[in-house]
Amino acid sequence: NPHPFLPFRVWLLRPDAVLRRNVQFIADLVDTLARRYTIDPRRIYVNGFSNGGAMAFALSCRLSSHIAAVGTVSAAQDQPWGWCQDTTPVPLINFHGTDDLVPYRGGRSWASPYPFPSVEAWTTSWARRNHCGDRPAVDTVAADVIRQQYGPCPATVMLYTVHGGGHAWPGGVPLFPWLLGRTTSSIDATALMWDFFQAHPRPTP
């Protein structure tokens, strides 16, 4: 969908009728693929960068019966948590830089007309949905990266914070650093996300 502030197509989460159509499209796509191909219904994952991370959050709220786990990078999440009525635990691995144009500490950005929440507060809210404790274990995984892991709980929640990281995919090709900021090579978000997904199939009912 066209975005009122950006010159390219993105997932629209407002108004609610548009969001419902987007979620239904993805649900129908998953069902179509399941009919046509042999897939493991316990291993359907969603990941997204920036606005795609916000859409991944929306899917975790409305399609938790389908989704095994979620991965987000620089999630441009501006939906309030009160909007998410689905309380089913969904594992999350999240990556965000402290110098991201989606503000790490929350607030406004030119990227959205709506204020963003603090990344740590948003991740903690996800941990609460998953019935995790509010105080994560903190580990240094690289000179510029720390990992916060919430638990023990029914569905793991992790946040990788990249100190000085911009609106970028860790371990990926740097894109427009003059605009989006620094891309770290200290970790590989793709590999870490894949390992996380492999470790988190959807529980059998």
N, CA, C and O of each residue as an XYZ file, in Angstrom:
820
protein
N       0.833     -1.190      0.000
C       0.000      0.000      0.000
C       0.877      1.252      0.000
O       1.937      1.257      0.625
N       0.452      2.307     -0.688
C       1.216      3.561     -0.622
C       1.173      4.145      0.792
O       0.157      4.059      1.482
N       2.287      4.737      1.207
C       2.381      5.348      2.525
C       2.235      6.857      2.357
O       2.808      7.418      1.423
N       1.484      7.535      3.235
C       1.279      8.981      3.052
C       2.542      9.811      3.212
O       2.578     10.960      2.773
N       3.608      9.242      3.847
C       4.815     10.025      4.095
C       6.048      9.467      3.373
O       7.091     10.120      3.351
N       5.944      8.273      2.784
C       7.105      7.632      2.174
C       6.839      7.359      0.696
O       5.700      7.081      0.319
N       7.887      7.435     -0.159
C       7.683      7.318     -1.607
C       7.715      5.875     -2.118
O       8.056      5.651     -3.279
N       7.372      4.901     -1.287
C       7.374      3.518     -1.726
C       6.295      2.752     -0.968
O       5.723      3.250      0.003
N       6.029      1.538     -1.427
C       4.946      0.754     -0.847
C       5.389      0.097      0.452
O       6.506     -0.407      0.563
N       4.495      0.111      1.427
C       4.748     -0.482      2.729
C       3.459     -1.154      3.193
O       2.401     -0.978      2.590
N       3.565     -1.929      4.277
C       2.372     -2.482      4.910
C       1.675     -1.368      5.687
O       2.302     -0.687      6.498
N       0.390     -1.185      5.441
C      -0.373     -0.209      6.201
C      -1.102     -0.909      7.343
O      -1.779     -1.916      7.135
N      -0.958     -0.371      8.541
C      -1.621     -0.920      9.716
C      -2.805     -0.075     10.159
O      -3.463     -0.391     11.150
N      -3.073      0.983      9.435
C      -4.220      1.833      9.705
C      -4.828      2.236      8.369
O      -4.092      2.392      7.395
N      -6.141      2.411      8.285
C      -7.131      2.111      9.327
C      -7.273      0.619      9.552
O      -6.707     -0.189      8.817
N      -8.037      0.259     10.577
C      -8.126     -1.141     10.980
C      -8.659     -2.023      9.864
O      -8.257     -3.182      9.760
N      -9.548     -1.510      9.032
C     -10.093     -2.310      7.934
C      -9.000     -2.723      6.954
O      -9.022     -3.839      6.436
N      -8.036     -1.822      6.695
C      -6.920     -2.146      5.804
C      -6.026     -3.196      6.445
O      -5.588     -4.131      5.776
N      -5.753     -3.049      7.739
C      -4.939     -4.032      8.437
C      -5.599     -5.407      8.383
O      -4.922     -6.408      8.152
N      -6.901     -5.465      8.593
C      -7.599     -6.754      8.548
C      -7.464     -7.399      7.177
O      -7.292     -8.613      7.078
N      -7.540     -6.597      6.119
C      -7.392     -7.150      4.763
C      -5.976     -7.676      4.540
O      -5.793     -8.727      3.924
N      -4.964     -6.944      5.043
C      -3.583     -7.406      4.899
C      -3.348     -8.708      5.656
O      -2.706     -9.623      5.140
N      -3.870     -8.790      6.882
C      -3.725    -10.013      7.666
C      -4.448    -11.167      6.980
O      -3.927    -12.281      6.923
N      -5.644    -10.907      6.459
C      -6.400    -11.968      5.785
C      -5.672    -12.446      4.537
O      -5.676    -13.638      4.231
N      -5.040    -11.508      3.806
C      -4.269    -11.887      2.620
C      -3.161    -12.871      2.991
O      -2.973    -13.882      2.315
N      -2.431    -12.576      4.062
C      -1.335    -13.459      4.470
C      -1.872    -14.781      4.979
O      -1.284    -15.825      4.696
N      -2.978    -14.773      5.725
C      -3.591    -16.026      6.189
C      -4.014    -16.883      5.004
O      -3.793    -18.094      5.000
N      -4.625    -16.256      3.993
C      -5.042    -17.000      2.802
C      -3.837    -17.542      2.045
O      -3.881    -18.651      1.513
N      -2.748    -16.751      1.996
C      -1.531    -17.205      1.318
C      -0.963    -18.440      2.017
O      -0.589    -19.410      1.357
N      -0.898    -18.406      3.347
C      -0.394    -19.559      4.103
C      -1.266    -20.781      3.839
O      -0.748    -21.873      3.609
N      -2.580    -20.606      3.870
C      -3.491    -21.730      3.635
C      -3.342    -22.281      2.219
O      -3.395    -23.495      2.018
N      -3.156    -21.404      1.241
C      -2.975    -21.848     -0.149
C      -1.695    -22.648     -0.297
O      -1.693    -23.699     -0.939
N      -0.607    -22.169      0.285
C       0.665    -22.896      0.210
C       0.566    -24.246      0.907
O       1.140    -25.231      0.443
N      -0.162    -24.294      2.022
C      -0.319    -25.557      2.751
C      -1.099    -26.574      1.936
O      -0.838    -27.774      2.023
N      -2.061    -26.099      1.141
C      -2.819    -27.021      0.299
C      -2.002    -27.529     -0.880
O      -2.150    -28.680     -1.290
N      -1.152    -26.686     -1.421
C      -0.440    -27.030     -2.656
C       0.885    -27.735     -2.423
O       1.370    -28.465     -3.287
N       1.467    -27.512     -1.253
C       2.795    -28.058     -1.001
C       2.815    -28.744      0.361
O       1.965    -28.500      1.217
N       3.802    -29.601      0.532
C       3.976    -30.267      1.817
C       4.795    -29.357      2.721
O       6.008    -29.238      2.554
N       4.142    -28.724      3.664
C       4.834    -27.858      4.606
C       4.508    -28.319      6.021
O       3.488    -28.967      6.262
N       5.380    -27.978      6.937
C       5.178    -28.322      8.343
C       4.391    -27.187      8.991
O       4.931    -26.094      9.156
N       3.129    -27.412      9.363
C       2.334    -26.318      9.939
C       2.868    -25.829     11.276
O       2.468    -24.762     11.741
N       3.766    -26.589     11.908
C       4.347    -26.163     13.176
C       5.556    -25.253     12.966
O       6.132    -24.749     13.931
N       5.941    -25.042     11.696
C       7.136    -24.239     11.412
C       6.833    -23.160     10.372
O       7.467    -23.089      9.319
N       5.862    -22.337     10.692
C       5.539    -21.173      9.878
C       6.013    -19.940     10.653
O       5.541    -19.660     11.755
N       6.954    -19.214     10.054
C       7.602    -18.099     10.747
C       7.361    -16.791      9.995
O       7.101    -16.782      8.792
N       7.455    -15.699     10.730
C       7.281    -14.372     10.154
C       8.472    -13.515     10.571
O       8.854    -13.496     11.741
N       9.052    -12.809      9.608
C      10.065    -11.829      9.980
C       9.856    -10.561      9.169
O       9.200    -10.574      8.128
N      10.420     -9.468      9.660
C      10.235     -8.225      8.948
C      11.233     -7.175      9.388
O      11.690     -7.159     10.531
N      11.560     -6.291      8.442
C      12.455     -5.163      8.679
C      11.648     -3.873      8.633
O      10.830     -3.683      7.733
N      11.874     -2.988      9.596
C      11.243     -1.673      9.622
C       9.725     -1.821      9.674
O       9.198     -2.431     10.605
N       9.021     -1.276      8.697
C       7.568     -1.398      8.651
C       7.132     -2.860      8.583
O       6.062     -3.215      9.076
N       7.961     -3.706      7.973
C       7.670     -5.141      7.960
C       7.705     -5.744      9.348
O       6.993     -6.709      9.628
N       8.543     -5.172     10.234
C       8.547     -5.632     11.619
C       7.259     -5.288     12.329
O       6.777     -6.057     13.161
N       6.690     -4.116     12.000
C       5.391     -3.750     12.562
C       4.314     -4.703     12.074
O       3.424     -5.078     12.837
N       4.388     -5.098     10.809
C       3.405     -6.042     10.277
C       3.570     -7.411     10.929
O       2.585     -8.103     11.183
N       4.821     -7.803     11.200
C       5.054     -9.074     11.886
C       4.412     -9.070     13.269
O       3.847    -10.075     13.702
N       4.503     -7.922     13.967
C       3.830     -7.788     15.262
C       2.321     -7.961     15.101
O       1.684     -8.672     15.879
N       1.751     -7.303     14.081
C       0.312     -7.412     13.845
C      -0.090     -8.862     13.595
O      -1.124     -9.312     14.089
N       0.714     -9.592     12.836
C       0.402    -10.991     12.562
C       0.495    -11.832     13.825
O      -0.280    -12.771     14.004
N       1.449    -11.498     14.713
C       1.554    -12.255     15.961
C       0.317    -12.052     16.821
O      -0.040    -12.912     17.626
N      -0.335    -10.908     16.642
C      -1.539    -10.604     17.417
C      -2.781    -11.270     16.844
O      -3.725    -11.557     17.580
N      -2.792    -11.522     15.529
C      -4.023    -11.973     14.887
C      -3.911    -13.340     14.224
O      -4.920    -13.922     13.827
N      -2.680    -13.860     14.102
C      -2.502    -15.172     13.487
C      -1.620    -16.072     14.345
O      -0.877    -16.895     13.810
N      -1.689    -15.931     15.649
C      -0.827    -16.746     16.510
C      -1.162    -18.228     16.394
O      -0.346    -19.070     16.770
N      -2.345    -18.565     15.882
C      -2.688    -19.974     15.671
C      -1.910    -20.570     14.503
O      -1.854    -21.792     14.360
N      -1.301    -19.715     13.659
C      -0.515    -20.166     12.515
C       0.987    -20.031     12.751
O       1.769    -20.842     12.255
N       1.391    -19.010     13.505
C       2.790    -18.578     13.530
C       3.548    -19.226     14.675
O       3.084    -19.245     15.815
N       4.735    -19.761     14.350
C       5.563    -20.406     15.367
C       6.451    -19.402     16.096
O       6.644    -19.518     17.306
N       6.994    -18.418     15.379
C       7.888    -17.429     15.988
C       8.012    -16.236     15.055
O       7.664    -16.303     13.877
N       8.522    -15.134     15.619
C       8.644    -13.875     14.883
C      10.074    -13.356     15.024
O      10.688    -13.478     16.084
N      10.597    -12.775     13.939
C      11.874    -12.080     13.968
C      11.704    -10.673     13.423
O      11.072    -10.486     12.384
N      12.260     -9.676     14.112
C      12.145     -8.297     13.654
C      13.505     -7.605     13.698
O      14.332     -7.881     14.567
N      13.715     -6.706     12.747
C      14.910     -5.868     12.702
C      14.450     -4.427     12.487
O      13.707     -4.137     11.549
N      14.898     -3.529     13.365
C      14.536     -2.108     13.263
C      13.029     -1.930     13.116
O      12.567     -1.152     12.281
N      12.272     -2.650     13.926
C      10.816     -2.647     13.766
C      10.239     -1.251     13.986
O      10.410     -0.653     15.049
N       9.555     -0.744     12.965
C       8.904      0.571     13.057
C       7.508      0.356     13.634
O       6.502      0.502     12.940
N       7.473      0.010     14.909
C       6.242     -0.404     15.578
C       5.574      0.795     16.241
O       6.088      1.343     17.216
N       4.428      1.195     15.705
C       3.721      2.303     16.329
C       2.288      1.945     16.729
O       1.506      2.820     17.102
N       1.947      0.649     16.650
C       0.651      0.214     17.159
C       0.722      0.103     18.679
O       1.668     -0.496     19.193
N      -0.241      0.656     19.421
C      -0.217      0.508     20.881
C      -0.467     -0.930     21.292
O      -1.218     -1.645     20.630
N       0.162     -1.362     22.390
C      -0.003     -2.743     22.835
C      -1.445     -3.058     23.195
O      -1.874     -4.206     23.083
N      -2.202     -2.049     23.628
C      -3.593     -2.287     23.950
C      -4.410     -2.761     22.763
O      -5.466     -3.372     22.932
N      -3.918     -2.479     21.551
C      -4.587     -2.926     20.323
C      -4.470     -4.431     20.135
O      -5.305     -5.039     19.464
N      -3.439     -5.039     20.721
C      -3.171     -6.467     20.522
C      -3.944     -7.274     21.560
O      -3.567     -7.327     22.731
N      -5.022     -7.894     21.116
C      -5.878     -8.631     22.041
C      -5.499    -10.102     22.172
O      -5.979    -10.782     23.078
N      -4.644    -10.601     21.281
C      -4.268    -12.018     21.320
C      -3.193    -12.213     22.385
O      -2.114    -11.627     22.300
N      -3.488    -13.033     23.380
C      -2.543    -13.242     24.486
C      -1.733    -14.527     24.328
O      -0.985    -14.894     25.235
N      -1.865    -15.213     23.200
C      -1.108    -16.447     22.983
C       0.385    -16.144     22.922
O       0.785    -15.269     22.154
N       1.233    -16.833     23.702
C       2.681    -16.587     23.645
C       3.255    -16.907     22.264
O       2.963    -17.954     21.687
N       4.064    -16.004     21.751
C       4.739    -16.172     20.467
C       6.207    -15.804     20.667
O       6.486    -14.678     21.081
N       7.162    -16.700     20.393
C       8.577    -16.365     20.551
C       8.980    -15.188     19.653
O       8.469    -15.032     18.545
N       9.909    -14.366     20.157
C      10.386    -13.192     19.418
C      11.890    -13.077     19.527
O      12.459    -13.238     20.607
N      12.541    -12.793     18.391
C      13.932    -12.343     18.369
C      13.933    -10.988     17.671
O      13.446    -10.856     16.548
N      14.486     -9.979     18.352
C      14.376     -8.588     17.921
C      15.774     -7.973     17.870
O      16.588     -8.209     18.762
N      16.057     -7.183     16.823
C      17.337     -6.497     16.662
C      17.055     -5.008     16.456
O      16.168     -4.635     15.687
N      17.826     -4.156     17.157
C      17.595     -2.715     17.011
C      18.862     -1.951     17.398
O      19.537     -2.292     18.369
N      19.167     -0.925     16.629
C      20.333     -0.092     16.899
C      19.980      1.123     17.732
O      18.864      1.638     17.656
N      20.937      1.581     18.530
C      20.682      2.741     19.388
C      20.615      4.041     18.600
O      20.085      5.033     19.101
N      21.147      4.059     17.361
C      21.088      5.252     16.523
C      20.126      5.069     15.353
O      20.256      5.729     14.322
N      19.174      4.181     15.521
C      18.182      3.918     14.482
C      17.285      5.138     14.301
O      17.021      5.865     15.259
N      16.810      5.365     13.060
C      15.854      6.447     12.844
C      14.504      6.126     13.480
O      13.698      7.030     13.701
N      14.243      4.838     13.782
C      13.150      4.464     14.673
C      13.745      4.540     16.075
O      14.478      3.632     16.464
N      13.462      5.577     16.842
C      14.246      5.885     18.042
C      14.262      4.751     19.064
O      13.215      4.247     19.467
N      15.465      4.361     19.474
C      15.619      3.268     20.427
C      14.907      3.590     21.735
O      14.303      2.708     22.345
N      14.971      4.828     22.164
C      14.334      5.236     23.427
C      12.895      5.703     23.227
O      12.250      6.152     24.174
N      12.400      5.600     22.021
C      11.033      5.998     21.739
C      10.930      7.462     21.367
O      11.865      8.237     21.569
N       9.793      7.826     20.828
C       9.566      9.205     20.441
C       9.200      9.326     18.974
O       8.869      8.336     18.322
N       9.262     10.534     18.465
C       8.836     10.793     17.097
C      10.006     10.740     16.120
O      11.162     10.954     16.486
N       9.666     10.448     14.866
C      10.638     10.385     13.789
C       9.930     10.824     12.512
O       8.705     10.756     12.412
N      10.720     11.276     11.537
C      10.123     11.646     10.253
C       9.508     10.445      9.547
O       8.735     10.615      8.603
N       9.843      9.219      9.995
C       9.376      8.009      9.322
C       7.914      7.690      9.595
O       7.340      6.834      8.921
N       7.297      8.356     10.565
C       5.916      8.034     10.900
C       5.241      9.239     11.548
O       5.888     10.002     12.266
N       3.951      9.410     11.300
C       3.238     10.481     11.990
C       2.901     10.123     13.434
O       2.416     10.966     14.189
N       3.156      8.879     13.815
C       2.833      8.408     15.157
C       4.107      8.216     15.967
O       5.129      7.830     15.400
N       4.083      8.470     17.271
C       5.283      8.253     18.091
C       5.576      6.772     18.257
O       4.667      5.942     18.297
N       6.856      6.458     18.353
C       7.289      5.078     18.564
C       7.512      4.824     20.053
O       7.902      5.733     20.786
N       7.265      3.591     20.503
C       7.574      3.259     21.894
C       9.071      3.007     22.060
O       9.783      2.782     21.081
N       9.536      3.045     23.287
C      10.882      2.582     23.588
C      11.022      1.133     23.152
O      10.138      0.314     23.402
N      12.138      0.817     22.498
C      12.364     -0.551     22.024
C      12.388     -1.532     23.197
O      11.803     -2.613     23.122
N      13.066     -1.149     24.276
C      13.127     -2.053     25.429
C      11.746     -2.221     26.060
O      11.387     -3.328     26.463
N      10.969     -1.146     26.152
C       9.627     -1.247     26.729
C       8.725     -2.105     25.851
O       7.938     -2.906     26.355
N       8.841     -1.934     24.530
C       8.025     -2.725     23.605
C       8.378     -4.211     23.713
O       7.490     -5.063     23.716
N       9.672     -4.517     23.800
C      10.098     -5.912     23.927
C       9.657     -6.487     25.271
O       9.259     -7.650     25.348
N       9.726     -5.681     26.324
C       9.260     -6.133     27.635
C       7.763     -6.429     27.608
O       7.309     -7.377     28.249
N       7.000     -5.634     26.879
C       5.568     -5.901     26.757
C       5.324     -7.234     26.060
O       4.409     -7.972     26.427
N       6.138     -7.543     25.059
C       6.032     -8.847     24.392
C       6.356     -9.952     25.397
O       5.682    -10.982     25.431
N       7.381     -9.738     26.211
C       7.748    -10.734     27.219
C       6.609    -10.946     28.217
O       6.365    -12.073     28.649
N       5.918     -9.876     28.581
C       4.779    -10.019     29.496
C       3.672    -10.848     28.857
O       3.053    -11.683     29.516
N       3.424    -10.611     27.564
C       2.422    -11.426     26.877
C       2.798    -12.901     26.936
O       1.929    -13.768     27.025
N       4.094    -13.177     26.886
C       4.571    -14.561     26.907
C       4.758    -15.099     28.321
O       5.284    -16.196     28.508
N       4.323    -14.318     29.325
C       4.409    -14.722     30.731
C       5.854    -14.918     31.179
O       6.166    -15.824     31.953
N       6.735    -14.039     30.668
C       8.131    -14.028     31.101
C       8.283    -13.001     32.225
O       7.396    -12.178     32.454
N       9.411    -13.062     32.915
C       9.724    -12.032     33.887
C      10.081    -10.725     33.198
O      10.405    -10.714     32.010
N      10.021     -9.616     33.945
C      10.311     -8.295     33.386
C      11.806     -7.996     33.316
O      12.213     -7.061     32.627
N      12.622     -8.768     34.012
C      14.050     -8.474     34.072
C      14.832     -9.510     33.264
O      14.976    -10.655     33.694
N      15.333     -9.112     32.104
C      16.047    -10.072     31.264
C      17.478    -10.311     31.734
O      18.076     -9.474     32.409
N      18.011    -11.469     31.363
C      19.442    -11.719     31.515
C      20.166    -10.958     30.407
O      19.721    -10.966     29.259
N      21.274    -10.304     30.742
C      21.990     -9.458     29.781
C      23.376    -10.041     29.544
O      24.116    -10.317     30.488
N      23.723    -10.227     28.255
C      25.031    -10.755     27.870
C      25.647     -9.861     26.813
O      24.939     -9.325     25.960
N      26.962     -9.696     26.863
C      27.690     -9.002     25.803
C      28.113    -10.036     24.775
O      28.878    -10.948     25.090
N      27.619     -9.902     23.541
C      27.931    -10.884     22.503
C      28.958    -10.362     21.501
O      29.520    -11.137     20.728
N      29.203     -9.060     21.510
C      30.234     -8.436     20.667
C      30.547     -7.081     21.286
O      29.841     -6.625     22.185
N      31.601     -6.445     20.806
C      32.000     -5.164     21.380
C      30.885     -4.126     21.296
O      30.793     -3.241     22.146
N      30.045     -4.232     20.281
C      28.986     -3.243     20.093
C      27.580     -3.836     20.226
O      26.603     -3.181     19.864
N      27.464     -5.063     20.738
C      26.155     -5.718     20.794
C      25.941     -6.378     22.151
O      26.799     -7.108     22.650
N      24.771     -6.104     22.740
C      24.360     -6.851     23.923
C      23.064     -7.586     23.618
O      22.270     -7.159     22.780
N      22.868     -8.692     24.311
C      21.653     -9.494     24.155
C      20.904     -9.519     25.471
O      21.485     -9.797     26.521
N      19.626     -9.230     25.415
C      18.753     -9.367     26.575
C      17.795    -10.522     26.308
O      17.107    -10.548     25.288
N      17.757    -11.468     27.228
C      16.884    -12.636     27.054
C      15.961    -12.759     28.254
O      16.409    -12.817     29.399
N      14.668    -12.798     27.971
C      13.647    -12.907     29.003
C      13.296    -14.377     29.214
O      13.204    -15.154     28.263
N      13.104    -14.735     30.462
C      12.743    -16.106     30.759
C      13.005    -16.414     32.222
O      13.444    -15.555     32.987
N      12.723    -17.680     32.602
C      12.096    -18.704     31.754
C      10.625    -18.392     31.525
O       9.967    -17.776     32.364
N      10.119    -18.827     30.373
C       8.722    -18.564     30.048
C       8.294    -19.499     28.916
O       9.141    -20.162     28.317
N       6.994    -19.565     28.615
C       6.510    -20.482     27.584
C       7.050    -20.209     26.192
O       7.117    -21.120     25.366
N       7.441    -18.954     25.917
C       7.942    -18.593     24.591
C       9.044    -17.542     24.754
O       8.803    -16.456     25.281
N      10.245    -17.875     24.299
C      11.430    -17.048     24.514
C      11.310    -15.687     23.830
O      10.747    -15.568     22.742
N      11.849    -14.670     24.490
C      11.933    -13.326     23.915
C      13.371    -12.838     24.048
O      13.940    -12.860     25.139
N      13.965    -12.392     22.921
C      15.339    -11.882     22.903
C      15.382    -10.522     22.234
O      14.662    -10.271     21.268
N      16.230     -9.645     22.752
C      16.507     -8.354     22.124
C      18.014     -8.196     21.976
O      18.751     -8.237     22.962
N      18.471     -8.012     20.727
C      19.863     -7.687     20.439
C      19.950     -6.182     20.200
O      19.350     -5.662     19.260
N      20.698     -5.486     21.056
C      20.881     -4.048     20.927
C      22.255     -3.775     20.326
O      23.274     -4.217     20.857
N      22.273     -3.042     19.215
C      23.518     -2.689     18.529
C      23.867     -1.259     18.891
O      23.187     -0.330     18.455
N      24.911     -1.062     19.677
C      25.325      0.276     20.074
C      25.884      1.030     18.863
O      26.849      0.593     18.235
N      25.266      2.155     18.553
C      25.671      2.924     17.382
C      25.091      2.404     16.084
O      25.410      2.926     15.016
N      24.247      1.389     16.153
C      23.662      0.819     14.945
C      22.542      1.689     14.399
O      21.801      2.317     15.155
N      22.430      1.719     13.085
C      21.400      2.513     12.436
C      20.207      1.674     12.019
O      19.962      0.591     12.550
N      19.477      2.201     11.060
C      18.298      1.514     10.519
C      18.811      0.515      9.489
O      18.768      0.758      8.283
N      19.298     -0.613      9.998
C      20.075     -1.508      9.151
C      19.969     -2.944      9.659
O      19.684     -3.195     10.830
N      20.211     -3.880      8.734
C      20.159     -5.317      9.033
C      21.554     -5.766      9.469
O      22.468     -5.771      8.644
N      21.752     -6.144     10.742
C      23.087     -6.554     11.191
C      23.658     -7.692     10.350
O      23.008     -8.715     10.137
N      24.882     -7.493      9.881
C      25.535     -8.490      9.041
C      25.174     -8.370      7.585
O      25.698     -9.117      6.758
N      24.287     -7.446      7.243
C      23.871     -7.267      5.860
C      24.716     -6.247      5.129
O      25.676     -5.701      5.673
N      24.339     -6.000      3.878
C      25.036     -5.006      3.064
C      24.617     -3.609      3.512
O      23.420     -3.328      3.566
N      25.566     -2.717      3.839
C      25.187     -1.352      4.241
C      24.424     -0.637      3.128
O      24.832     -0.658      1.967
N      23.322     -0.011      3.495
C      22.496      0.716      2.539
C      22.360      2.173      2.988
O      21.901      2.445      4.097
N      22.759      3.097      2.127
C      22.601      4.530      2.379
C      23.029      4.920      3.800
O      22.228      5.495      4.536
N      24.270      4.621      4.201
C      24.688      4.933      5.578
C      24.576      6.414      5.912
O      24.410      6.766      7.080
N      24.663      7.286      4.916
C      24.527      8.730      5.160
C      23.121      9.076      5.638
O      22.910     10.110      6.272
N      22.152      8.197      5.326
C      20.771      8.434      5.736
C      20.328      7.479      6.845
O      19.681      7.893      7.807
N      20.678      6.203      6.703
C      20.143      5.173      7.593
C      21.083      4.814      8.735
O      20.668      4.156      9.689
N      22.346      5.233      8.654
C      23.271      4.955      9.743
C      24.111      3.705      9.521
O      24.108      3.106      8.446
N      24.829      3.333     10.573
C      25.841      2.280     10.491
C      25.227      0.887     10.528
O      24.259      0.637     11.247
N      25.812     -0.025      9.731
C      25.456     -1.440      9.741
C      26.570     -2.210     10.422
O      27.711     -2.179      9.961
N      26.258     -2.905     11.519
C      27.296     -3.679     12.202
C      27.580     -4.978     11.452
O      26.689     -5.569     10.842
N      28.843     -5.409     11.511
C      29.217     -6.727     10.989
C      29.596     -7.660     12.132
O      30.110     -8.755     11.901
N      29.341     -7.225     13.369
C      29.716     -8.030     14.538
C      28.830     -9.258     14.702
O      29.267    -10.275     15.241
N      27.587     -9.165     14.240
C      26.659    -10.291     14.308
C      25.961    -10.417     12.970
O      25.957     -9.485     12.165
N      25.371    -11.577     12.740
C      24.622    -11.856     11.511
C      23.175    -12.113     11.918
O      22.846    -13.195     12.404
N      22.320    -11.128     11.720
C      20.928    -11.267     12.144
C      20.233    -12.414     11.419
O      19.386    -13.092     12.002
N      20.582    -12.635     10.159
C      19.943    -13.714      9.395
C      20.241    -15.063     10.026
O      19.332    -15.867     10.235
N      21.519    -15.320     10.334
C      21.900    -16.604     10.923
C      21.304    -16.777     12.315
O      20.819    -17.855     12.657
N      21.341    -15.716     13.116
C      20.794    -15.799     14.469
C      19.279    -16.020     14.437
O      18.737    -16.782     15.238
N      18.613    -15.355     13.513
C      17.171    -15.518     13.393
C      16.826    -16.932     12.945
O      15.882    -17.532     13.460
N      17.577    -17.465     11.996
C      17.311    -18.823     11.513
C      17.524    -19.839     12.634
O      16.725    -20.761     12.793
N      18.591    -19.678     13.408
C      18.820    -20.586     14.544
C      17.671    -20.493     15.545
O      17.231    -21.506     16.090
N      17.188    -19.273     15.784
C      16.080    -19.066     16.713
C      14.820    -19.757     16.197
O      14.113    -20.423     16.953
N      14.549    -19.593     14.911
C      13.362    -20.223     14.344
C      13.453    -21.751     14.433
O      12.480    -22.415     14.788
N      14.618    -22.296     14.111
C      14.768    -23.749     14.163
C      14.521    -24.287     15.575
O      14.034    -25.406     15.741
N      14.853    -23.495     16.576
C      14.703    -23.923     17.967
C      13.289    -23.721     18.510
O      12.991    -24.135     19.630
N      12.403    -23.076     17.707
C      11.076    -22.736     18.215
C       9.962    -23.140     17.243
O       9.361    -22.282     16.597
N       9.690    -24.434     17.138
C       8.468    -24.831     16.410
C       7.235    -24.495     17.255
O       7.326    -24.353     18.475
N       6.097    -24.371     16.596
C       4.867    -24.095     17.324
C       4.456    -25.334     18.119
O       4.443    -26.434     17.566
N       4.121    -25.186     19.399
C       3.752    -26.355     20.202
C       2.550    -27.083     19.616
O       1.651    -26.464     19.047
N       2.546    -28.397     19.760
C       1.398    -29.186     19.322
C       0.238    -28.981     20.284
O       0.412    -29.109     21.496
N      -0.948    -28.661     19.759
C      -2.103    -28.439     20.651
C      -2.389    -29.671     21.513
O      -3.321    -29.659     22.317
